[in-house]
Coordinates of C-alpha atoms and ligand atoms in Angstrom, one line a residue:
M1 CA -41.2 32.6 56.7
K2 CA -37.7 33.4 55.6
K3 CA -36.7 34.6 59.2
I4 CA -38.1 31.0 60.4
I5 CA -36.2 29.2 58.1
G6 CA -33.1 31.4 58.8
Y7 CA -33.4 30.5 62.4
I8 CA -33.2 26.8 61.6
F9 CA -30.0 27.1 59.4
L10 CA -28.2 29.3 61.9
F11 CA -28.7 26.4 64.4
V12 CA -27.8 23.5 62.1
F13 CA -24.8 25.3 60.6
A14 CA -23.5 26.6 63.9
N15 CA -23.6 23.1 65.0
S16 CA -22.2 21.5 62.0
S17 CA -19.2 23.9 62.0
I18 CA -18.6 23.6 65.6
H19 CA -18.7 19.6 65.5
A20 CA -17.4 19.1 61.9
Q21 CA -14.6 16.8 61.5
L22 CA -13.7 14.6 58.5
N23 CA -15.7 11.4 57.8
D24 CA -12.6 9.6 57.7
S25 CA -13.2 6.2 59.4
T26 CA -13.0 3.0 57.2
A27 CA -16.5 1.9 58.5
E28 CA -17.8 5.2 57.8
A29 CA -16.4 5.3 54.5
K30 CA -17.8 1.8 53.5
K31 CA -21.3 2.8 55.0
M32 CA -21.2 5.9 52.7
Q33 CA -20.0 4.4 49.5
W34 CA -23.2 3.7 47.8
W35 CA -24.5 7.2 48.5
K36 CA -21.5 8.9 47.4
D37 CA -21.7 7.1 44.1
A38 CA -25.4 7.9 43.9
K39 CA -25.4 11.5 43.3
F40 CA -29.1 12.0 42.6
G41 CA -32.0 11.5 45.1
M42 CA -35.6 12.4 44.9
F43 CA -37.3 14.0 48.0
I44 CA -40.9 13.6 48.5
H45 CA -42.8 16.2 50.5
W46 CA -46.2 14.7 51.0
G47 CA -49.0 15.0 53.9
V48 CA -52.2 16.7 55.0
Y49 CA -50.8 20.1 53.8
S50 CA -50.9 18.7 50.4
A51 CA -54.7 18.8 50.6
L52 CA -54.6 22.5 51.5
A53 CA -52.5 23.0 48.6
G54 CA -51.5 26.6 49.8
T55 CA -55.1 27.8 50.6
Y56 CA -56.7 28.3 53.8
E57 CA -60.3 29.5 54.2
G58 CA -60.2 30.8 50.7
K59 CA -56.8 32.7 51.2
K60 CA -53.7 32.1 49.5
I61 CA -51.1 31.5 52.3
P62 CA -47.7 32.7 51.4
G63 CA -44.5 30.8 52.1
I64 CA -43.7 27.0 51.6
G65 CA -47.0 24.6 51.4
E66 CA -46.1 22.4 54.1
W67 CA -45.9 25.2 56.6
I68 CA -49.5 26.4 55.9
M69 CA -50.6 25.3 59.5
N70 CA -47.9 27.3 61.2
T71 CA -47.9 30.3 58.8
A72 CA -51.8 30.7 58.9
K73 CA -51.8 29.9 62.7
I74 CA -54.5 27.2 62.0
P75 CA -55.6 25.8 65.4
I76 CA -55.6 21.9 65.8
D77 CA -59.1 21.3 65.7
K78 CA -59.4 23.3 62.4
Y79 CA -56.4 21.6 60.6
K80 CA -57.2 17.8 61.7
P81 CA -60.3 17.6 59.6
Y82 CA -58.1 18.1 56.4
A83 CA -56.9 14.7 56.8
K84 CA -60.2 13.5 55.5
L85 CA -59.4 15.6 52.3
F86 CA -56.0 13.6 52.1
N87 CA -57.1 10.7 50.1
P88 CA -54.5 9.6 47.7
V89 CA -56.5 7.3 45.6
K90 CA -54.4 7.7 42.6
Y91 CA -51.2 6.8 44.4
N92 CA -49.1 4.6 42.4
P93 CA -45.7 4.0 44.0
E94 CA -44.8 1.4 41.4
A95 CA -45.0 4.1 38.6
W96 CA -43.3 6.8 40.9
V97 CA -40.5 4.7 41.3
K98 CA -40.1 3.8 37.8
M99 CA -40.5 7.6 36.7
A100 CA -37.6 8.3 39.3
R101 CA -35.5 5.4 38.1
N102 CA -35.9 6.5 34.5
A103 CA -34.8 10.2 35.6
G104 CA -31.6 8.5 36.8
V105 CA -32.6 8.9 40.5
K106 CA -30.8 6.4 42.8
Y107 CA -32.4 7.0 46.1
I108 CA -35.8 8.5 47.3
V109 CA -36.3 10.2 50.7
I110 CA -40.0 10.5 51.7
T111 CA -41.4 12.6 54.6
S112 CA -42.6 9.8 56.9
K113 CA -43.8 12.6 59.3
H114 CA -43.4 16.3 58.7
H115 CA -43.7 19.2 61.1
D116 CA -47.6 18.8 61.2
G117 CA -47.1 15.5 62.9
F118 CA -49.1 13.4 60.5
A119 CA -47.6 9.9 60.0
L120 CA -47.7 8.4 56.4
F121 CA -47.5 5.1 58.1
D122 CA -49.5 2.9 60.6
S123 CA -48.3 4.3 63.8
K124 CA -49.2 2.6 67.0
V125 CA -48.6 5.5 69.3
T126 CA -51.1 8.1 67.7
D127 CA -54.2 8.1 65.7
W128 CA -53.0 11.1 63.7
D129 CA -51.8 9.1 60.8
I130 CA -52.9 7.8 57.4
V131 CA -54.4 4.6 58.9
D132 CA -56.6 6.2 61.5
A133 CA -57.4 9.7 60.3
S134 CA -57.6 9.6 56.4
P135 CA -60.3 7.9 54.4
Y136 CA -57.4 6.0 52.4
G137 CA -56.8 4.0 55.3
K138 CA -53.4 2.3 54.2
D139 CA -49.9 2.6 55.2
L140 CA -48.4 4.6 52.3
L141 CA -44.7 3.7 53.0
K142 CA -44.9 0.0 52.7
P143 CA -45.8 0.0 48.9
L144 CA -43.0 2.7 48.2
V145 CA -40.6 0.7 50.0
A146 CA -41.6 -2.4 48.1
A147 CA -41.4 -0.7 44.8
C148 CA -38.0 0.6 45.6
R149 CA -36.5 -2.6 46.4
K150 CA -37.8 -3.9 43.4
E151 CA -36.4 -1.2 41.1
G152 CA -32.9 -1.3 43.0
I153 CA -33.6 2.4 44.3
R154 CA -32.3 3.0 47.8
I155 CA -35.1 4.4 50.4
G156 CA -34.7 7.1 53.1
F157 CA -37.4 8.3 55.5
Y158 CA -37.6 12.0 56.6
Y159 CA -38.8 12.4 60.0
S160 CA -39.4 15.8 61.9
Q161 CA -38.2 14.8 65.4
A162 CA -38.7 18.1 67.2
Q163 CA -41.2 20.1 65.6
D164 CA -44.7 18.4 65.9
W165 CA -47.6 20.8 65.7
N166 CA -50.4 18.5 66.3
H167 CA -49.0 16.7 69.4
P168 CA -48.7 18.3 72.7
G169 CA -45.3 19.1 73.7
G170 CA -43.9 19.0 70.2
A171 CA -41.7 22.1 69.3
A172 CA -43.1 24.9 67.0
I173 CA -40.6 27.4 65.4
N174 CA -42.1 30.8 66.7
G175 CA -43.9 29.1 69.4
H176 CA -47.3 27.4 69.8
W177 CA -50.4 29.3 68.7
D178 CA -52.8 26.9 70.0
K179 CA -53.0 25.9 73.7
A180 CA -53.7 22.4 72.6
Q181 CA -50.0 22.3 71.6
D182 CA -48.6 23.0 75.0
G183 CA -47.1 20.1 76.8
D184 CA -43.9 18.5 77.8
M185 CA -41.4 18.2 75.1
D186 CA -39.6 15.4 76.7
A187 CA -42.8 13.4 77.0
Y188 CA -43.4 14.1 73.4
L189 CA -40.1 12.8 72.4
D190 CA -40.3 9.7 74.8
N191 CA -43.9 8.8 73.8
I192 CA -44.2 10.0 70.1
A193 CA -40.9 10.6 68.3
V194 CA -38.7 8.0 69.7
P195 CA -41.4 5.1 69.4
Q196 CA -42.2 6.3 65.8
V197 CA -38.6 6.3 64.8
R198 CA -38.2 2.9 66.2
E199 CA -41.4 2.0 64.0
I200 CA -40.2 3.5 60.8
L201 CA -36.8 1.8 61.5
S202 CA -38.2 -1.7 62.5
N203 CA -41.1 -2.2 60.1
Y204 CA -39.9 -1.7 56.7
G205 CA -36.7 -4.0 56.5
N206 CA -33.4 -2.1 56.3
I207 CA -34.0 1.6 55.8
D208 CA -31.0 3.3 54.1
I209 CA -31.4 6.9 55.2
L210 CA -32.9 8.8 58.2
W211 CA -33.5 12.6 57.3
W212 CA -33.6 14.6 60.4
D213 CA -35.1 18.3 60.0
T214 CA -35.3 21.6 62.2
P215 CA -33.7 20.7 65.5
K216 CA -35.7 23.3 67.4
D217 CA -35.1 22.8 71.1
M218 CA -33.3 19.8 70.8
T219 CA -30.6 19.5 73.5
K220 CA -27.9 17.0 73.8
E221 CA -29.8 15.1 76.3
R222 CA -32.9 15.1 73.9
A223 CA -31.1 14.0 70.9
E224 CA -29.5 11.3 72.9
K225 CA -32.8 9.7 73.4
F226 CA -32.6 8.4 69.9
M227 CA -29.2 6.9 70.0
P228 CA -30.2 3.5 71.4
I229 CA -32.2 2.9 68.1
L230 CA -29.6 4.5 65.8
K231 CA -27.0 2.1 67.3
Q232 CA -29.2 -0.8 66.1
H233 CA -28.8 0.5 62.5
P234 CA -25.0 0.9 61.9
N235 CA -25.4 1.3 58.0
L236 CA -28.2 4.0 58.4
I237 CA -27.0 7.3 57.1
T238 CA -28.1 10.3 58.9
N239 CA -27.8 14.0 58.3
N240 CA -26.6 17.0 60.4
R241 CA -30.2 18.0 61.6
L242 CA -30.8 16.0 64.6
G243 CA -29.6 18.8 66.9
G244 CA -27.7 18.6 70.2
G245 CA -24.3 18.8 68.5
F246 CA -24.7 15.5 66.6
Q247 CA -23.1 16.0 63.3
G248 CA -24.5 12.9 61.5
D249 CA -23.0 11.8 58.1
T250 CA -24.0 14.6 55.8
E251 CA -24.1 18.3 55.6
T252 CA -27.4 19.6 54.1
P253 CA -27.3 22.9 52.2
E254 CA -30.7 23.7 51.4
Q255 CA -31.8 25.5 48.2
F256 CA -28.3 26.5 47.3
V257 CA -25.1 25.1 46.1
P258 CA -22.0 26.0 48.4
S259 CA -19.5 27.9 46.2
T260 CA -16.6 25.5 47.1
G261 CA -18.4 22.5 48.3
F262 CA -17.6 20.9 51.5
P263 CA -14.3 19.2 51.0
G264 CA -13.7 16.5 53.4
R265 CA -17.4 16.2 54.3
N266 CA -20.3 14.1 52.6
W267 CA -22.8 16.7 51.5
E268 CA -26.2 17.0 49.8
T269 CA -27.9 20.0 48.5
C270 CA -31.8 19.7 48.8
M271 CA -33.8 21.9 46.5
T272 CA -37.3 22.4 45.3
M273 CA -38.3 22.4 41.6
N274 CA -40.5 25.5 42.4
D275 CA -40.7 27.5 45.4
T276 CA -42.4 24.9 47.7
W277 CA -41.7 21.5 49.1
G278 CA -45.4 20.4 49.8
Y279 CA -47.9 20.9 46.9
K280 CA -49.3 24.3 46.2
S281 CA -51.7 24.4 43.5
Y282 CA -50.6 27.9 42.2
D283 CA -47.0 27.8 42.6
S284 CA -45.6 27.7 38.9
N285 CA -42.4 29.3 39.3
W286 CA -40.6 26.1 38.0
K287 CA -36.8 26.0 37.5
S288 CA -36.0 24.8 33.9
S289 CA -34.7 21.5 33.0
K290 CA -31.4 23.3 31.9
T291 CA -31.0 24.8 35.5
L292 CA -31.6 21.5 37.0
I293 CA -29.3 19.6 34.9
R294 CA -26.8 22.3 35.4
N295 CA -27.3 22.2 39.2
L296 CA -26.9 18.4 39.3
T297 CA -23.6 18.8 37.4
E298 CA -22.3 21.8 39.6
I299 CA -23.0 19.8 42.7
V300 CA -21.6 16.6 41.5
S301 CA -18.6 18.6 40.2
K302 CA -18.0 20.1 43.9
G303 CA -18.4 16.4 45.4
G304 CA -22.0 16.7 46.6
N305 CA -25.3 14.9 45.9
F306 CA -28.5 16.5 44.6
L307 CA -31.7 15.7 46.3
L308 CA -34.3 17.1 44.2
N309 CA -38.0 17.6 45.7
V310 CA -41.5 16.7 44.4
G311 CA -44.6 17.6 46.2
P312 CA -47.4 15.3 45.1
T313 CA -51.0 16.1 45.5
A314 CA -53.6 15.0 47.8
E315 CA -54.9 12.7 45.3
G316 CA -51.4 11.0 44.9
E317 CA -50.3 12.6 41.9
I318 CA -46.8 14.0 41.1
P319 CA -47.3 17.5 39.4
K320 CA -46.9 17.1 35.5
A321 CA -44.2 20.0 35.5
S322 CA -42.0 17.8 37.9
I323 CA -42.4 14.8 35.6
T324 CA -41.4 16.5 32.6
R325 CA -38.3 17.9 34.3
L326 CA -37.4 14.8 35.6
A327 CA -37.6 13.2 32.2
A328 CA -35.5 15.7 30.8
M329 CA -32.7 14.9 33.4
G330 CA -33.3 11.2 32.5
K331 CA -32.7 11.9 29.0
W332 CA -29.5 13.7 29.6
L333 CA -28.2 11.3 32.2
N334 CA -28.8 8.4 29.8
V335 CA -26.1 9.8 27.3
N336 CA -23.9 11.1 30.2
K337 CA -24.3 8.9 33.1
E338 CA -20.7 7.9 33.2
A339 CA -19.7 11.5 34.0
I340 CA -21.9 11.7 37.2
Y341 CA -22.2 8.3 39.1
G342 CA -19.6 7.1 40.9
T343 CA -17.2 10.3 40.1
T344 CA -15.3 12.5 42.5
A345 CA -15.1 16.3 42.6
S346 CA -13.5 18.3 40.0
P347 CA -9.8 18.8 40.5
F348 CA -10.1 22.3 38.8
P349 CA -12.3 24.6 41.0
Y350 CA -12.7 26.8 38.0
L351 CA -13.1 26.3 34.2
S352 CA -14.3 29.1 32.3
Y353 CA -16.5 26.9 29.9
G354 CA -18.1 24.7 32.4
R355 CA -17.4 22.1 35.3
C356 CA -15.5 18.9 35.7
T357 CA -15.9 15.5 37.4
R358 CA -13.4 12.7 37.6
K359 CA -13.0 9.1 37.7
G360 CA -9.4 8.0 38.2
R361 CA -7.5 8.7 35.2
K362 CA -10.5 10.1 33.4
L363 CA -11.9 13.6 33.4
Y364 CA -15.2 14.7 32.2
L365 CA -15.5 18.2 31.0
H366 CA -19.0 19.5 31.3
V367 CA -19.4 22.3 28.7
F368 CA -21.9 24.8 29.7
D369 CA -20.5 27.6 27.5
Y370 CA -19.1 26.8 24.1
P371 CA -15.8 28.8 23.9
A372 CA -15.7 31.4 21.1
N373 CA -12.4 29.8 19.5
G374 CA -13.9 26.0 20.0
L375 CA -10.8 25.1 22.3
L376 CA -11.1 23.7 25.7
G377 CA -8.0 24.2 27.8
V378 CA -7.3 21.7 30.4
P379 CA -5.1 23.3 33.3
M380 CA -3.0 20.1 33.9
A381 CA 0.6 19.1 33.1
N382 CA -0.4 15.5 32.2
K383 CA -0.4 14.1 28.5
I384 CA -3.8 13.4 27.3
R385 CA -4.3 10.1 25.7
E386 CA -7.7 10.6 24.1
A387 CA -10.6 12.9 24.2
Y388 CA -14.0 12.3 22.9
L389 CA -17.7 13.4 23.3
L390 CA -19.6 11.0 25.7
A391 CA -22.4 11.3 23.0
D392 CA -20.1 9.9 20.3
P393 CA -17.2 8.1 21.8
T394 CA -16.1 6.8 18.2
K395 CA -14.8 9.9 17.1
R396 CA -11.5 11.0 18.6
L397 CA -11.0 14.8 19.1
L398 CA -7.9 16.6 18.2
V399 CA -5.6 17.5 21.3
T400 CA -2.7 20.0 21.0
I401 CA -0.7 21.9 23.4
N402 CA -0.7 25.5 24.1
K403 CA 3.0 26.6 23.9
A404 CA 2.5 29.5 26.3
N405 CA 1.4 27.5 29.3
Q406 CA 2.0 23.9 28.4
H407 CA -1.9 23.3 28.8
S408 CA -3.5 20.5 26.8
V409 CA -6.1 22.1 24.4
I410 CA -8.9 20.1 23.1
H411 CA -10.6 21.0 19.7
L412 CA -14.2 20.9 20.0
P413 CA -16.4 20.0 16.9
K414 CA -18.0 23.2 15.4
K415 CA -21.4 22.0 16.7
I416 CA -21.8 20.2 20.0
P417 CA -24.9 18.0 20.5
D418 CA -26.3 19.5 23.7
T419 CA -26.4 23.4 24.5
I420 CA -27.3 22.4 28.3
N421 CA -24.3 20.4 29.0
T422 CA -22.1 18.5 26.4
V423 CA -19.6 16.2 28.1
V424 CA -16.1 15.7 26.8
A425 CA -14.4 12.5 28.2
V426 CA -10.5 12.7 28.7
E427 CA -8.1 10.1 29.4
F428 CA -4.7 11.3 30.9
E429 CA -1.5 9.6 31.5
G430 CA 0.0 9.5 35.0
D431 CA -0.8 11.1 38.4
L432 CA -2.7 14.1 37.8
K433 CA -0.6 17.1 38.1
I434 CA -2.9 20.2 38.1
I435 CA -1.7 23.8 37.9
P436 CA -2.4 25.1 41.2
S437 CA -4.6 28.1 41.9
P438 CA -2.6 31.2 42.8
M439 CA -4.6 31.7 45.9
E440 CA -3.1 28.4 47.3
S441 CA 0.3 30.1 47.9
V442 CA -1.0 33.5 49.7
E443 CA -2.5 34.7 52.9
A444 CA -4.6 37.6 52.7
V445 CA -3.9 40.8 54.7
V446 CA -7.1 42.0 56.3
S447 CA -8.3 45.4 57.6
S448 CA -9.4 43.8 61.0
E449 CA -10.1 40.4 62.7
N450 CA -12.7 39.4 65.3
D451 CA -10.4 37.1 67.0
A452 CA -7.7 34.7 65.9
S453 CA -10.1 31.7 65.6
E454 CA -11.8 33.8 62.8
G455 CA -8.6 35.1 61.4
A456 CA -7.4 36.1 58.0
K457 CA -5.8 32.5 57.3
N458 CA -9.2 31.0 57.1
L459 CA -10.0 33.2 54.0
T460 CA -7.7 31.3 51.6
D461 CA -7.3 27.9 53.3
G462 CA -9.8 26.1 50.9
N463 CA -11.9 25.1 53.9
R464 CA -15.4 26.4 54.1
L465 CA -15.8 25.2 57.6
T466 CA -13.7 27.8 58.9
R467 CA -14.3 31.7 58.7
W468 CA -12.7 35.1 58.6
T469 CA -14.7 37.8 60.5
A470 CA -14.0 41.4 60.8
A471 CA -13.8 43.3 64.3
K472 CA -17.4 43.3 65.8
T473 CA -17.9 47.0 65.3
D474 CA -16.7 47.1 61.8
R475 CA -19.1 47.2 58.9
N476 CA -16.8 47.9 56.2
A477 CA -13.6 45.7 55.8
S478 CA -10.8 44.9 53.3
A479 CA -8.6 41.8 52.3
T480 CA -5.7 42.2 50.1
V481 CA -3.4 39.6 48.6
D482 CA -0.1 40.1 47.1
F483 CA 1.0 37.4 44.6
K484 CA 4.6 39.0 44.4
K485 CA 4.2 38.5 40.6
Q486 CA 2.0 39.3 37.9
V487 CA -0.9 37.0 38.0
A488 CA -4.0 36.7 35.5
I489 CA -7.3 36.3 37.3
S490 CA -10.7 35.6 35.5
S491 CA -12.8 34.5 38.4
L492 CA -13.9 35.2 41.9
I493 CA -15.5 32.8 44.2
V494 CA -16.5 34.0 47.8
D495 CA -18.3 31.8 50.3
E496 CA -20.3 33.1 53.1
P497 CA -21.5 31.7 56.6
W498 CA -25.1 32.2 56.2
N499 CA -28.2 30.8 54.2
P500 CA -30.6 32.1 51.6
W501 CA -33.2 32.9 54.3
E502 CA -31.3 34.9 56.8
N503 CA -31.5 38.0 54.5
K504 CA -27.8 38.8 55.1
R505 CA -26.4 40.8 52.4
Q506 CA -22.9 42.0 51.8
K507 CA -21.7 44.2 49.0
I508 CA -18.3 42.7 47.8
T509 CA -16.1 44.6 45.3
L510 CA -13.0 43.0 43.7
Q511 CA -10.3 45.4 42.8
Y512 CA -6.7 45.4 41.4
K513 CA -3.9 47.8 41.7
S514 CA -2.7 49.5 38.8
G515 CA 0.2 51.8 39.7
E516 CA -0.9 53.5 42.9
T517 CA -4.5 53.4 42.0
W518 CA -7.0 50.6 43.0
K519 CA -9.4 49.7 40.0
T520 CA -12.6 47.9 40.3
I521 CA -13.1 44.8 38.5
T522 CA -16.5 43.5 39.6
T523 CA -19.0 44.1 42.3
T524 CA -21.6 41.8 43.9
T525 CA -24.4 41.9 46.4
T526 CA -24.5 38.6 47.9
K527 CA -27.3 36.7 49.5
G528 CA -25.6 35.1 52.6
I529 CA -24.5 32.0 50.5
G530 CA -21.6 33.5 48.5
D531 CA -21.2 34.2 44.8
Q532 CA -19.1 33.4 41.8
K533 CA -18.1 36.0 39.3
N534 CA -16.3 35.6 36.1
F535 CA -14.7 38.3 33.9
K536 CA -12.4 39.1 31.2
P537 CA -8.7 38.1 32.6
V538 CA -7.2 41.2 34.6
T539 CA -3.3 40.7 35.2
A540 CA -1.8 42.4 38.4
E541 CA 0.2 41.8 41.5
F542 CA -2.1 43.0 44.2
F543 CA -6.0 42.2 44.3
R544 CA -8.3 43.3 47.2
L545 CA -11.8 42.6 48.3
L546 CA -13.9 45.4 49.9
I547 CA -16.6 43.9 52.0
E548 CA -19.5 45.9 53.3
N549 CA -22.3 44.7 55.6
K550 CA -24.6 47.1 56.9
E551 CA -25.9 45.0 59.7
E552 CA -23.0 43.1 61.3
A553 CA -19.2 42.7 60.9
P554 CA -18.2 41.5 57.6
S555 CA -17.5 37.8 57.3
L556 CA -16.4 35.2 54.7
L557 CA -15.8 31.4 54.8
E558 CA -13.6 31.5 51.8
W559 CA -12.0 33.9 49.3
Q560 CA -10.6 32.2 46.1
M561 CA -9.6 33.6 42.6
Y562 CA -8.6 31.5 39.6
G563 CA -7.2 32.5 36.2
P564 CA -8.1 31.3 32.6
E565 CA -7.1 27.9 31.7
Ligands
LIG1 O1 -39.1 23.3 57.6 C1 -38.5 22.3 56.5 C2 -39.2 22.3 55.1 O2 -40.5 22.4 55.4 C3 -38.6 21.2 54.4 O3 -39.0 20.2 54.9 C4 -37.1 21.6 54.4 C5 -36.5 20.5 53.5 O4 -35.2 20.4 53.7 N1 -36.6 21.4 55.6 C6 -37.0 22.3 56.5 C7 -36.5 23.7 56.4 O5 -35.1 23.7 56.5

């Protein structure tokens, strides 16, 4: 399974980096504004696979639940009868949407059709849909859309355009396993996918988001088949997974937060609450509410959105564990909403105690780790007018100046209200003048480069869409920076060009030069998505990274380092 998903991502990311440009046109900016302000969405993966709930013929099938047909190689005639067990009689879309709204969710994206090809809507071009194949017999999207509109929640449809394991000609990652799947992909696109996309975009009023996925075998010509419909919906937001080189409006890191965000691109991390998108009865590896609240904060502080998944049962119930976690997020957001919605990314890529978000002349410091001395340093040259806890805006906090570096220092109360994330609002004067990261002014010297387009300059340029790669045959490489003066460093961030499923590993060691000797500060073995390591400040002029990759030439998108505030 890891290999499968890795393949998908290789494809998506390769495409998005080739075609990445800034989303800078005014019309585009206007279209994206609600989405950029919204920050928090709920993904719903729901379909016939929910009825199998991770088990086929008495065997627990490994991997993500919605892939069970592919993973267990279930033939079409054995899979289709499960539609009879997909009978969501407890489905209560009003309650789902109210629950989401109370959790602080601003948009919902539901799988109108996943890779098993089953439509949750009344499709006229197939019988493989909720109305014709399930005892439930009613369109599932219509009442959800209505409930969303009533509660002021935006609505999006996920649509698996390429993979379809139940209509002949539909693509399948790892190939077809049943002769009945064979056919002409162009005919499948013309007769199923394109008409269905027309259906979902025409029959439910204005839809806000169309979420493509897994562009297996999607050439430019195939992707173009969808263009006439998309052109009729200029306000529709689409992601970067259509294929054929179409970049769409959003980048879609999956199951991880990119270490340095995607400056200049709109992006959304989609993530599961346990280890599956579609319901699996025995997956109880739930992330804690603390992790989810901090993930939301982390993502927003880097300029992205969080699309958090729930996988309802075949009866139409959202698992209790998901509801509890969403409620905890709602409780936190209720106090701290001002620091999330409508904010922009942190001007400080690193703060030792937490994260930051911004609204004009207001900063929101998200305190994850209470500093031992109770003091929050703010690495900017502006005067602070006032600082207070969002949980208690009536009490002003003392602000002093650190004589050594002129940073403002906020004095926290001895006890803060929330150990997960206490937000301190800071109003400052004038245009923001941040103390630049020392890496902004240096270029690394590397042991080798693959070619000029993947050269050393890409390492420290602050742009994770460009990369440095060592010479093809190298498996060990180094990158060194000379700050030309003594600089204190307490955080290392590296970004990598892969994804969590590709099983790419690099051993990365950060060292500093002490006299003629290199001394190690920290070592990490990454998982293809980079890492952040914080440590006690080390002051030196020369720092270097040693990068070991046993499989291929070492590569990094970004190397950033920060000092204590
Ligand atoms: O294969 C799918 C998977 O089932 C799930 O829908 C995720 C959600 O982003 N997308 C694909 C894997 O990237």
